[in-house]
XYZ file of C-alpha atoms in Angstrom:
66
model
C 0.087 -0.280 0.012
C 2.891 2.376 0.587
C 3.808 1.915 -3.074
C 0.425 3.610 -3.784
C 0.338 6.550 -1.331
C -0.101 9.871 -2.392
C -0.090 13.204 -0.546
C -3.768 13.288 -0.727
C -4.390 9.872 0.597
C -2.306 10.657 3.481
C -4.066 13.874 4.239
C -7.358 11.571 3.958
C -5.869 9.471 6.635
C -5.338 12.551 8.997
C -8.886 13.449 8.508
C -10.010 9.948 9.225
C -8.352 9.663 12.286
C -9.670 12.969 13.395
C -13.236 11.991 12.642
C -12.486 8.732 14.668
C -10.991 10.898 17.557
C -14.091 13.508 17.353
C -16.559 10.540 17.303
C -15.036 8.953 20.392
C -15.360 12.266 21.997
C -18.828 12.835 21.073
C -19.692 9.445 22.426
C -17.876 10.278 25.427
C -19.721 13.446 26.378
C -23.205 11.994 25.288
C -23.119 9.063 27.363
C -21.400 10.444 30.434
C -23.233 13.497 31.911
C -21.654 14.717 34.885
C -22.784 18.457 35.143
C -26.019 20.265 34.994
C -28.468 19.577 32.388
C -27.511 22.858 30.547
C -23.935 22.324 30.736
C -24.555 18.856 29.452
C -26.521 20.043 26.323
C -23.785 22.535 25.643
C -21.131 20.112 25.899
C -23.244 17.811 23.554
C -23.623 20.532 20.942
C -20.121 21.503 20.960
C -19.000 17.937 20.650
C -21.426 17.449 17.781
C -20.137 20.395 16.005
C -16.643 19.612 16.070
C -17.563 15.988 14.780
C -19.685 17.331 12.183
C -16.691 19.608 11.098
C -14.361 16.654 10.992
C -16.625 14.639 8.769
C -16.933 17.472 6.498
C -13.434 18.122 5.964
C -12.883 14.381 5.161
C -15.806 14.093 2.892
C -14.643 17.353 1.090
C -11.056 16.098 0.706
C -12.594 12.792 -0.910
C -14.818 14.672 -3.202
C -12.063 16.516 -4.531
C -10.198 13.577 -5.885
C -13.204 12.537 -8.061
């Protein structure tokens, strides 16, 4: 696989790892509430936004290849 690696593939891997990290963070925040309800909803909203942005970066990098 290393023979076929390109700069774009490497960047997609970086974005995919970021999505995985943000997914884990979102799941953690959503399933382990430990503050007030308002703070919890704010934390879930922020984690969701970070997750969505990471997915959009990956999606954009993938669609720019085609």
